[in-house]
Amino acid sequence: MVTAEAAHQHHTEVVGLKSIGVYCVEVAEVQEVGLNAVDDSQVDDGAERPPGHAFVDFKAVPSAKQQKRRASALRDKAEKRGWQHGPTS
């Protein structure tokens, strides 16, 4: 829905937050570790979200240990893919 460069630009220039770059995971990868990706880009609650924004929902994971294990698996997938925009892109 949005390029990594455009997401980074929105995050830094529109929202005004600091960032050195963008990693990504795919919805299928989120599902592979038993989590859900939630598209909240069209939610109209006054919050500033970039186009195509989504988040990974960990609410159904019963323990902090399991949350950390699944988050680590997603981090590994993102790092394997490499920077999509940033220091080495």
C-alpha atoms as one frame of an Amber mdcrd trajectory, in Angstrom:
protein
   0.000   0.000   0.000   2.941   2.330   0.654   6.651   2.140  -0.042   9.159
   1.891   2.774  10.573   5.258   1.716   7.144   6.924   1.848   6.433   5.377
   5.263   9.760   6.663   6.574   9.136  10.115   5.125   5.689  10.302   6.742
   7.061   9.125  10.091   9.886  11.671  10.120   8.574  14.656   8.166   4.812
  14.599   8.795   4.645  13.116  12.289   8.037  14.545  13.296   9.520  11.425
  14.879  13.099  10.197  14.552  13.973   7.065  12.602  17.042   5.665  10.913
  15.153   3.351   8.588  12.475   0.792   7.862  12.286  -2.959   8.275   9.147
  -4.852   7.309   7.328  -8.113   7.781   4.606  -9.516   5.567   1.092 -10.377
   6.729   1.775 -14.049   5.909   4.822 -13.997   8.188   2.750 -12.533  11.015
   0.200 -15.300  10.511   2.949 -17.964  10.422   3.802 -17.159  14.049   0.157
 -17.268  15.114  -0.511 -13.526  15.255  -2.804 -11.160  13.395  -1.894  -8.104
  11.354  -4.502  -5.368  11.767  -4.979  -2.685   9.103  -5.929   0.444  10.994
  -5.069   2.930   8.258  -8.706   3.909   7.735  -9.658   4.261  11.421 -10.940
   7.766  12.071 -10.150   8.346  15.745  -8.039  11.483  15.390  -4.715   9.649
  15.662  -2.039  10.424  13.089  -1.313   7.285  11.073   0.654   6.930   7.882
  -1.061   5.632   4.767  -1.237   1.843   4.860  -0.518   1.656   8.607  -1.010
  -1.676  10.336   0.032  -3.241  13.601   0.721  -6.723  14.904  -1.843  -7.766
  17.518  -0.299  -9.654  20.449  -3.382  -9.458  22.731  -4.329 -13.124  22.320
  -0.865 -14.370  23.328  -1.199 -15.547  26.927   2.301 -14.965  28.317   5.106
 -12.455  28.042   7.507 -15.308  27.228   5.377 -16.368  24.246   5.010 -12.749
  23.114   8.783 -12.316  23.180   9.324 -15.574  21.258   6.906 -14.544  18.506
   8.246 -10.993  18.355  11.776 -12.377  18.035  10.686 -14.617  15.158   9.243
 -11.591  13.342  12.382  -9.559  14.028  14.489 -12.366  12.578  12.366 -12.417
   9.413  12.652  -8.642   9.043  16.405  -8.644   9.621  16.889 -11.492   7.144
  15.060  -9.398   4.523  17.228  -6.393   5.423  16.602  -2.686   5.471  13.808
  -1.674   3.127  14.766   1.973   3.501  17.564   3.336   5.584  21.248   2.986
   6.298  22.045   0.372   3.645  19.165   0.759   1.195
